[in-house]
PDB file of C-alpha atoms and ligand atoms in Angstrom:
ATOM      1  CA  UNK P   1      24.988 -66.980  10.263  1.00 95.00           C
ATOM      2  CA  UNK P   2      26.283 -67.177   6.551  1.00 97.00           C
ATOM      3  CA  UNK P   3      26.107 -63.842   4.740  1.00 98.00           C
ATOM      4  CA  UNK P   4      27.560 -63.078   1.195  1.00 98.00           C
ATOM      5  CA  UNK P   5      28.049 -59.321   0.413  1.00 98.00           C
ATOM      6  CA  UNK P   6      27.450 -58.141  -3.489  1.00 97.00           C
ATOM      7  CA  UNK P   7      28.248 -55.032  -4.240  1.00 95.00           C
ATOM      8  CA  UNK P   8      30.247 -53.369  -7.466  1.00 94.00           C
ATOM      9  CA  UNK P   9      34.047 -53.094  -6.478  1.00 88.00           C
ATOM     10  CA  UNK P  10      34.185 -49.536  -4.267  1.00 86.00           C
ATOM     11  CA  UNK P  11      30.631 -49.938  -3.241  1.00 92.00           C
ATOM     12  CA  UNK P  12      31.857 -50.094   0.422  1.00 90.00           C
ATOM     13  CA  UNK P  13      31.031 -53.812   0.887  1.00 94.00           C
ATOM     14  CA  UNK P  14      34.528 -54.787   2.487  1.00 94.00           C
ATOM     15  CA  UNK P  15      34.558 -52.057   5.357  1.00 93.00           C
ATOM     16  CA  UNK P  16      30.849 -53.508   5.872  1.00 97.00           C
ATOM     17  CA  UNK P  17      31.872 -56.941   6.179  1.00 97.00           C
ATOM     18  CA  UNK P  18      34.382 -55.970   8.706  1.00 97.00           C
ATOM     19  CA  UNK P  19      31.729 -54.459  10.574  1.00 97.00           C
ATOM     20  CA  UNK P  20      29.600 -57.465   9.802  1.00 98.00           C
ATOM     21  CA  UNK P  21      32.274 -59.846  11.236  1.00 97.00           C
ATOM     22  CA  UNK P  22      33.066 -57.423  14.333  1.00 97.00           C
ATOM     23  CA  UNK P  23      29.343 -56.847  15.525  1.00 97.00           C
ATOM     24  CA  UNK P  24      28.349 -60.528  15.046  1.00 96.00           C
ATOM     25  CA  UNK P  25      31.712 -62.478  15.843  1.00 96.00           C
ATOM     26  CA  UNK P  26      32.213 -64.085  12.584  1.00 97.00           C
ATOM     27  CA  UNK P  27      35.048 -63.881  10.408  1.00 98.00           C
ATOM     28  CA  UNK P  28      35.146 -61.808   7.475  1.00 97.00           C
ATOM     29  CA  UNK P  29      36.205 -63.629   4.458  1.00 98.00           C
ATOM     30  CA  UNK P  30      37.819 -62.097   1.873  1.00 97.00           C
ATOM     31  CA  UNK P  31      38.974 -63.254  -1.730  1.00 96.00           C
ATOM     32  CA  UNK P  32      40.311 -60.294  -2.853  1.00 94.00           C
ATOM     33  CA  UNK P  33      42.187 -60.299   0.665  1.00 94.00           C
ATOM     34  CA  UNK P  34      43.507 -63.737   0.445  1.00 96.00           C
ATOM     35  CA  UNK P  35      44.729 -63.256  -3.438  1.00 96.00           C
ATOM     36  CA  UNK P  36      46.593 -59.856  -2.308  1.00 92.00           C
ATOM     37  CA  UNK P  37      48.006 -61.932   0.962  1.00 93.00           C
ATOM     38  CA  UNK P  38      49.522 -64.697  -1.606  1.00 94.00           C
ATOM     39  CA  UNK P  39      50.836 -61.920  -3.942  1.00 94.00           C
ATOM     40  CA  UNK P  40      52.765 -60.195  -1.173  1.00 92.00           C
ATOM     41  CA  UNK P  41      53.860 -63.422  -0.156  1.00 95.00           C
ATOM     42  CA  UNK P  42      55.042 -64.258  -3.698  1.00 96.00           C
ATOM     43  CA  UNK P  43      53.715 -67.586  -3.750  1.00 96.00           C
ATOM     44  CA  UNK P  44      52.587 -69.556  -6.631  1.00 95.00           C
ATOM     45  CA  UNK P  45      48.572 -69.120  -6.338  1.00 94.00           C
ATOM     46  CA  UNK P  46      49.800 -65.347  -5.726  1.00 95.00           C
ATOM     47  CA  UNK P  47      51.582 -65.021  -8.928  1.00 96.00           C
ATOM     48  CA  UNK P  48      49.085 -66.709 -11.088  1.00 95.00           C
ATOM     49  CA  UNK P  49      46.461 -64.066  -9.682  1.00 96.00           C
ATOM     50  CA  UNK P  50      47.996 -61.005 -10.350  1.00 94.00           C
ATOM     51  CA  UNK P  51      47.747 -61.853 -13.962  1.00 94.00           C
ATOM     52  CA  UNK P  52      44.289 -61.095 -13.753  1.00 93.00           C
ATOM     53  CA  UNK P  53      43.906 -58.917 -11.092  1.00 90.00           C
ATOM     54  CA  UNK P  54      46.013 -56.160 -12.476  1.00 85.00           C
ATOM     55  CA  UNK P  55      43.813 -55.819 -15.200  1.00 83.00           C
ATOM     56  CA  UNK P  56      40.720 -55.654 -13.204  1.00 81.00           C
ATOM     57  CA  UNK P  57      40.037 -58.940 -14.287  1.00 88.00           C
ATOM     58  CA  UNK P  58      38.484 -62.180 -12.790  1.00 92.00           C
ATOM     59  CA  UNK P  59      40.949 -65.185 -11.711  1.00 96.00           C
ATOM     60  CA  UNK P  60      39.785 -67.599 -12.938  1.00 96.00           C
ATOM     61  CA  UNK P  61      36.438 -69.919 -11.048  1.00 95.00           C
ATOM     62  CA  UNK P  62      38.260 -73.450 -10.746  1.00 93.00           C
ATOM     63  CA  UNK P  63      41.254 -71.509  -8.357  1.00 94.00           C
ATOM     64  CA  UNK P  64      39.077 -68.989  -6.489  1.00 96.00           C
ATOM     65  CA  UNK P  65      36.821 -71.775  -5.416  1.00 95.00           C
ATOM     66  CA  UNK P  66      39.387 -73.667  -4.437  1.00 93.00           C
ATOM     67  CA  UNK P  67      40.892 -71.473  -2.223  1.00 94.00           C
ATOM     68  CA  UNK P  68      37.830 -70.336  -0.790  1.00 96.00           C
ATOM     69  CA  UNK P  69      36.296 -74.119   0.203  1.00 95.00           C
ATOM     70  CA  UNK P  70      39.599 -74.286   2.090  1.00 94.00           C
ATOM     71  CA  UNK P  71      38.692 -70.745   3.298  1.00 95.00           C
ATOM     72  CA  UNK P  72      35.536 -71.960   5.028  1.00 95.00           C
ATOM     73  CA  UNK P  73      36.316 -75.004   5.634  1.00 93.00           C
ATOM     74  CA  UNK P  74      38.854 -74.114   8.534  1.00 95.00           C
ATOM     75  CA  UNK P  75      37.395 -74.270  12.346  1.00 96.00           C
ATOM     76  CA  UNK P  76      36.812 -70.460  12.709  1.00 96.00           C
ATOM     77  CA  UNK P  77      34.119 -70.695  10.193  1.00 96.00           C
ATOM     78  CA  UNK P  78      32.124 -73.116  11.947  1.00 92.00           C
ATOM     79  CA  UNK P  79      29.965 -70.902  12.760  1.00 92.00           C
ATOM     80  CA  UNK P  80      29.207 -69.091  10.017  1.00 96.00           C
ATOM     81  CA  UNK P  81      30.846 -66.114   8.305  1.00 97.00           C
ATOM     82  CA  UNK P  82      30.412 -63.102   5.985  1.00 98.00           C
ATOM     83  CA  UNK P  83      32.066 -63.578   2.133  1.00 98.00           C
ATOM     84  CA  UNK P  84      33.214 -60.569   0.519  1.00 97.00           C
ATOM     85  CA  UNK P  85      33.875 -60.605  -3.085  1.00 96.00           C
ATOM     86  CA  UNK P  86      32.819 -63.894  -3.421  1.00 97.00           C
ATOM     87  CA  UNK P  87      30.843 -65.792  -5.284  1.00 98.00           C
ATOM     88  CA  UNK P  88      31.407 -63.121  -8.537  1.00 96.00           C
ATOM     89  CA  UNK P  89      29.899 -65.814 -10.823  1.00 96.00           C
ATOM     90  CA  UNK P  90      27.280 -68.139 -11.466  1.00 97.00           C
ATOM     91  CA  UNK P  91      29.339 -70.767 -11.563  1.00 97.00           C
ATOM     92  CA  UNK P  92      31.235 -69.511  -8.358  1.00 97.00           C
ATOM     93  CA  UNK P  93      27.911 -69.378  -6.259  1.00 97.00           C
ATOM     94  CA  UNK P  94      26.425 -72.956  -7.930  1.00 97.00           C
ATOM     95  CA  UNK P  95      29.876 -74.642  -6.799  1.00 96.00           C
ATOM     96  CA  UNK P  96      29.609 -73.073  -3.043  1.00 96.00           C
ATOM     97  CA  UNK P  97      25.564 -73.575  -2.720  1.00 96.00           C
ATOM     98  CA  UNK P  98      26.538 -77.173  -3.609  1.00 95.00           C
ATOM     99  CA  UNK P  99      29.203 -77.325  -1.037  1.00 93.00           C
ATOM    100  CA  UNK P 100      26.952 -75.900   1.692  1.00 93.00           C
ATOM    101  CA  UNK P 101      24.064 -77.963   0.835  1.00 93.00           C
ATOM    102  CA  UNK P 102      26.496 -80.762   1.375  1.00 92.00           C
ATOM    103  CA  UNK P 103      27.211 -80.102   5.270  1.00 87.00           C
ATOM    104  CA  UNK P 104      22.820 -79.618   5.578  1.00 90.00           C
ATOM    105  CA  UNK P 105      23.105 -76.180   5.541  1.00 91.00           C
ATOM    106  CA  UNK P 106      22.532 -72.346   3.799  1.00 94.00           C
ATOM    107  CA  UNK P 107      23.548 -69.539   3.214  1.00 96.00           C
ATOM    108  CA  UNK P 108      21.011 -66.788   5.075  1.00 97.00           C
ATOM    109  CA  UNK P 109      21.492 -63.552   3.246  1.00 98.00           C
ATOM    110  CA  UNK P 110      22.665 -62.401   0.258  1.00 98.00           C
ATOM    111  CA  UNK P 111      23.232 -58.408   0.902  1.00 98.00           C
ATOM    112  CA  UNK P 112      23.296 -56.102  -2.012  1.00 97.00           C
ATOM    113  CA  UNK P 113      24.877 -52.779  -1.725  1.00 97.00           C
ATOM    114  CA  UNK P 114      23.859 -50.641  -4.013  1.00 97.00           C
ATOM    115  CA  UNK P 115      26.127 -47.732  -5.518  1.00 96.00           C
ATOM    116  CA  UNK P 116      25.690 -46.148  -9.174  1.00 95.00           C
ATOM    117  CA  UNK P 117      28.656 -46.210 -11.665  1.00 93.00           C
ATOM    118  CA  UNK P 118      29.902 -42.572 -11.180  1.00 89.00           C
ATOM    119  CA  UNK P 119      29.880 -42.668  -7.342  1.00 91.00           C
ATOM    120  CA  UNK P 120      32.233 -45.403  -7.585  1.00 91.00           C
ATOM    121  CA  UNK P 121      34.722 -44.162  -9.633  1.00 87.00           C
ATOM    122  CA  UNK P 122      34.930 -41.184  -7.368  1.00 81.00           C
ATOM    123  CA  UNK P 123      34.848 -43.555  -4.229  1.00 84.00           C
ATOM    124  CA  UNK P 124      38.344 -45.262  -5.816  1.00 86.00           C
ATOM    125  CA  UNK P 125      40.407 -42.666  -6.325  1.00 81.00           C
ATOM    126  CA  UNK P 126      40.528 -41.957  -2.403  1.00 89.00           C
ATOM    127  CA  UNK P 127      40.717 -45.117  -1.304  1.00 88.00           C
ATOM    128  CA  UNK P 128      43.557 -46.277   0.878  1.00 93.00           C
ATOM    129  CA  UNK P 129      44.561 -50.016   1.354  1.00 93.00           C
ATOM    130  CA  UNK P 130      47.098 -51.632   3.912  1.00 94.00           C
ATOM    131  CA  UNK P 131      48.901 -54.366   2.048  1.00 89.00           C
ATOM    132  CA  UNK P 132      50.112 -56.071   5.771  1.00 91.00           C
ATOM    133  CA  UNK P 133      46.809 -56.043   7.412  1.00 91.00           C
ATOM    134  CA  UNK P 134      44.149 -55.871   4.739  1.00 87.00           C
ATOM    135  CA  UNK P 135      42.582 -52.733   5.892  1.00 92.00           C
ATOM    136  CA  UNK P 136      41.415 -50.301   3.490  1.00 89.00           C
ATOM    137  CA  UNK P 137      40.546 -46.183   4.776  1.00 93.00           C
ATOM    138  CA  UNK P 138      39.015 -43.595   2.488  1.00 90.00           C
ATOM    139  CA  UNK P 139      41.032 -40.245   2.599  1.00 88.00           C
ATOM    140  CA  UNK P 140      37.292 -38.520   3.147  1.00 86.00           C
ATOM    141  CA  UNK P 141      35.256 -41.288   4.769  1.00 82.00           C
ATOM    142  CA  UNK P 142      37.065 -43.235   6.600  1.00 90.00           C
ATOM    143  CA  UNK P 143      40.451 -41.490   7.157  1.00 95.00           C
ATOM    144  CA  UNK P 144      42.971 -43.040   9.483  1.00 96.00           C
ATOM    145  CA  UNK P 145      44.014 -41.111  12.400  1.00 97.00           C
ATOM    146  CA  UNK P 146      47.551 -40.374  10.886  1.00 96.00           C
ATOM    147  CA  UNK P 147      47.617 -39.846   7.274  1.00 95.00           C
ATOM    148  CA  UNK P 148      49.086 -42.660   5.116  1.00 96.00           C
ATOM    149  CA  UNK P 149      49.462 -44.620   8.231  1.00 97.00           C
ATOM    150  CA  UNK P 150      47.235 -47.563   9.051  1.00 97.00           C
ATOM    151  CA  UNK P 151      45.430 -47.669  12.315  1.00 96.00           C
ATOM    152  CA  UNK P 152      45.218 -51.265  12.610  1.00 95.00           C
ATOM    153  CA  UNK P 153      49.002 -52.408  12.402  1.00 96.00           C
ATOM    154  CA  UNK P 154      51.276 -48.807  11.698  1.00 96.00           C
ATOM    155  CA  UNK P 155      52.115 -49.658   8.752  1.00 96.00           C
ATOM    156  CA  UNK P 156      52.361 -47.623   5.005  1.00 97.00           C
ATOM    157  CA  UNK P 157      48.963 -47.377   3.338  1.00 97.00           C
ATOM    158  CA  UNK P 158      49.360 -47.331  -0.509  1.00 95.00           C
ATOM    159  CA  UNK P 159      46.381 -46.659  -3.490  1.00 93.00           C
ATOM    160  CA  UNK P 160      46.166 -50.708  -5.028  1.00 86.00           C
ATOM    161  CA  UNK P 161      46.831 -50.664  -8.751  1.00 82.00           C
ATOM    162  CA  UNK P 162      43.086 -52.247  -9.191  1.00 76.00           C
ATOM    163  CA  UNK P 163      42.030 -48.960  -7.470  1.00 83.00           C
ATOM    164  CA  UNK P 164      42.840 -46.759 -10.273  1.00 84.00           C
ATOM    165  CA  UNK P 165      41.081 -44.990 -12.981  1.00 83.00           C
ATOM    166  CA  UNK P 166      41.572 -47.250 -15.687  1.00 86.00           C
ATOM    167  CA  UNK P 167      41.369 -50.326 -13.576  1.00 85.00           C
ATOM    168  CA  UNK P 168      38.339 -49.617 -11.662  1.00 88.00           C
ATOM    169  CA  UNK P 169      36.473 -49.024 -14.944  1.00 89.00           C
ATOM    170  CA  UNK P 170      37.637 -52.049 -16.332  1.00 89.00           C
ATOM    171  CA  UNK P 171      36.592 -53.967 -13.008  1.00 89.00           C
ATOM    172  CA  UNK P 172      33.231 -52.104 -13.444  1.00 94.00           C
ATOM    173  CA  UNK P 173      32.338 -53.349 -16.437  1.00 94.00           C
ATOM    174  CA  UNK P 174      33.515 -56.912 -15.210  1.00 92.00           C
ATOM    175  CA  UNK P 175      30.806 -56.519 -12.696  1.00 94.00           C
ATOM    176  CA  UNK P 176      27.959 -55.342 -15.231  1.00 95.00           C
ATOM    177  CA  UNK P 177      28.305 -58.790 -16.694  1.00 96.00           C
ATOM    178  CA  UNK P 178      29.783 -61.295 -14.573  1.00 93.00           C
ATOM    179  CA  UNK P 179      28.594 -60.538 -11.180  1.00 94.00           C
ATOM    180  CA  UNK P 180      25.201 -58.660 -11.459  1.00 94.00           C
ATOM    181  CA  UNK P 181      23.509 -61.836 -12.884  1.00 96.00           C
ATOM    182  CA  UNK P 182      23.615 -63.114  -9.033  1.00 97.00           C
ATOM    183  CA  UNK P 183      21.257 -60.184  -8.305  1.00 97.00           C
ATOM    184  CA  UNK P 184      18.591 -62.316  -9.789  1.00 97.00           C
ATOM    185  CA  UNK P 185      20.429 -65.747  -8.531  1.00 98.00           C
ATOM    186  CA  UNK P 186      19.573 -64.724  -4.702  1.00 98.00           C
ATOM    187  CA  UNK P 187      16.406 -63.274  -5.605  1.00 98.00           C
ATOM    188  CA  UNK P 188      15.331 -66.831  -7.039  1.00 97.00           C
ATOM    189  CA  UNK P 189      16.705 -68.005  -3.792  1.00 97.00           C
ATOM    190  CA  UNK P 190      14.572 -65.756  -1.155  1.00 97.00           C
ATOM    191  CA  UNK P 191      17.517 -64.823   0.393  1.00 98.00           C
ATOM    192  CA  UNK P 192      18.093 -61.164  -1.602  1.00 98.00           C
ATOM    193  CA  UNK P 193      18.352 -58.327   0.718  1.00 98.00           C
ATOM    194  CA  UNK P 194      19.412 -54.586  -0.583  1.00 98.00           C
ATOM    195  CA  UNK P 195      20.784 -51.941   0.975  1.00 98.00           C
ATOM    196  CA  UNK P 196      21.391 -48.261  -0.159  1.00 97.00           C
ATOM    197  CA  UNK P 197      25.497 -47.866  -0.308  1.00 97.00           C
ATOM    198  CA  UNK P 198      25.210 -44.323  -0.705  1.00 95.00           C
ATOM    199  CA  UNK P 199      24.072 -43.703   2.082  1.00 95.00           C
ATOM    200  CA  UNK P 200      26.711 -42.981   5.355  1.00 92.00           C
ATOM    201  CA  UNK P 201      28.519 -45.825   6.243  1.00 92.00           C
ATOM    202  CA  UNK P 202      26.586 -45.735   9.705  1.00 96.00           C
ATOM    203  CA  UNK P 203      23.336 -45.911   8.107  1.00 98.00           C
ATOM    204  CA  UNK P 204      24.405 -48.378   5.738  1.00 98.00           C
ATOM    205  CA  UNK P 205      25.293 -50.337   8.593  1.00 98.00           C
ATOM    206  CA  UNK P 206      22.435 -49.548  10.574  1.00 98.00           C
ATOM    207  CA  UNK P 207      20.071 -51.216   7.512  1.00 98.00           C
ATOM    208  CA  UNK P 208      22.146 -54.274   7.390  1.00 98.00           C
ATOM    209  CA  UNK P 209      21.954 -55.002  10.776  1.00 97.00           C
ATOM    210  CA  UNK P 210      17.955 -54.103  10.964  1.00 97.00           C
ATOM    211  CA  UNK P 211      17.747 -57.032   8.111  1.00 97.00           C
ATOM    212  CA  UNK P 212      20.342 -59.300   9.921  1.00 96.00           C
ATOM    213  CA  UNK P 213      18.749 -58.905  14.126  1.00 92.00           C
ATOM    214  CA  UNK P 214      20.583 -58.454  17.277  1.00 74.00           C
TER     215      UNK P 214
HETATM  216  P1  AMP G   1      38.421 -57.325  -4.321  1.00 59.28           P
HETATM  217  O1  AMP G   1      39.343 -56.873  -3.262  1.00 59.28           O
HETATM  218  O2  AMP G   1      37.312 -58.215  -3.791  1.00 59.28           O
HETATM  219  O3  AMP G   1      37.865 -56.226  -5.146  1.00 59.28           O
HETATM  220  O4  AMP G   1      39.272 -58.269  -5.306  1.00 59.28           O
HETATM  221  C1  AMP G   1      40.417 -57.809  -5.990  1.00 59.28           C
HETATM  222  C2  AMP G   1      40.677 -58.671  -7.224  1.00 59.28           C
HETATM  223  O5  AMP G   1      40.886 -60.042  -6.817  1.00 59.28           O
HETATM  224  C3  AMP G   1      39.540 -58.721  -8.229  1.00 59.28           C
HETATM  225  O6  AMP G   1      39.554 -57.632  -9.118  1.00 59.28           O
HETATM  226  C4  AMP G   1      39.818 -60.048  -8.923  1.00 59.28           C
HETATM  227  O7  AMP G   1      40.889 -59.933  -9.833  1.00 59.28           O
HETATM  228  C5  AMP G   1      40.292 -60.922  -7.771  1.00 59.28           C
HETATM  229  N1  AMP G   1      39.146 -61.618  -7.117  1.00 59.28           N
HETATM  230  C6  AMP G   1      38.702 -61.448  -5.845  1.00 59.28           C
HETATM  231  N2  AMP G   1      37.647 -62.229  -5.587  1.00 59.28           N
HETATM  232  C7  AMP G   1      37.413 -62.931  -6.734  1.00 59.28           C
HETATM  233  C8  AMP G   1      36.447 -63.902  -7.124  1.00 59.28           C
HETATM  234  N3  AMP G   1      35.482 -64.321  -6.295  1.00 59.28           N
HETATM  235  N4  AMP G   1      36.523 -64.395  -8.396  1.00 59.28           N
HETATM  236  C9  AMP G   1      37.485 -64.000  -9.240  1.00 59.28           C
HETATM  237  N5  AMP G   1      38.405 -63.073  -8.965  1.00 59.28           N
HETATM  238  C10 AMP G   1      38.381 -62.538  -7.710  1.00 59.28           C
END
């Protein structure tokens, strides 16, 4: 099964693609994770990303689709996976349908969870992410068991620059007009499916898996 989350940044898609990739066995594919991976890492793709990423902007298509065909092209995703926070353009989700279409095959459902503008920006401000593991906690809805402390691997959990005020309004707008046009992209494709992200994260989950089976 191939499943691309949309969602505005902070709409909750990421802890539902984890859930996605737990309940269904598939692995959860993350941009955003594999840009803040190569930053920590201090490699070259890493530095040219934070560029844009700490101004809540987008890097740029030709090196986020490279890095995500090599991505999905690994064994693990053989499968089938779940994208999160990719495609965020047209020309993002034109170059992957092409590369799919290539192998004879598609992507199944485009999930779209829905969150208004000032929910978000509240969402952000308690948000939590683990810079070693990739996890990311909510200080109200999904706290870790020890405070600051992630559950996964022990380690410190920090608020990511991108996660603040200024930043997530900036990345909010970003979304307005880069990413929302795939709204209609999916819909033209059959394969739209929305979900209400304000809802708890149980019943958000609960509708995503009613649309995706057993
Ligand atoms: P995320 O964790 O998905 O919110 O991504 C964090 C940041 O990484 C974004 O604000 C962008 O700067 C960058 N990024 C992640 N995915 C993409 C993408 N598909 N296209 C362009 N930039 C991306």
């Amino acid at each position: 099964m191939k499943i691309i989350m949309l969602g505005a940044p902070g709409a909750g898609k990421g802890t539902q693609a984890q859930m996605i990739a737990d309940k269904y066995g598939i692995p959860h594919v993350s941009t955003g994770d594999i840009f803040r991976e190569n930053v920590k890492n201090g490699t070259e793709l890493g530095m040219e990303a934070k560029k844009y990423m700490d101004q809540g902007a987008l890097v740029p298509d030709e090196l986020t689709v490279r890095i995500l065909l090599d991505r999905v092209a690994q064994d693990d995703c053989k499968n089938g996976y779940v994208l999160d926070g990719f495609p965020r353009t047209i020309p993002q989700a034109e170059v992957l349908d092409k590369a799919i279409k290539e192998l004879g095959d598609k992507i199944d459902y485009a999930i779209d969870v829905e969150v208004p503008d000032e929910n978000i920006i509240r969402r952000m401000s308690g948000r939590r992410a683990c810079l070693s593991c990739g996890s990311t906690f909510h200080i109200e809805h999904v706290p870790p068991k020890k405070e600051g402390i992630c559950d996964r691997c022990g380690k410190e959990l920090i608020l990511r620059d991108d996660d603040k005020e200024e930043t997530v309004k900036n990345r909010l707008d970003v979304y307005h007009k880069q990413t929302q046009p795939l709204i209609d992209y999916y819909t033209g494709q059959n394969i739209l499916k929305t979900v209400d992200g304000t809802a708890d994260m149980m019943d958000v989950f609960t509708a995503i898996t009613e649309i995706l089976g057993e």
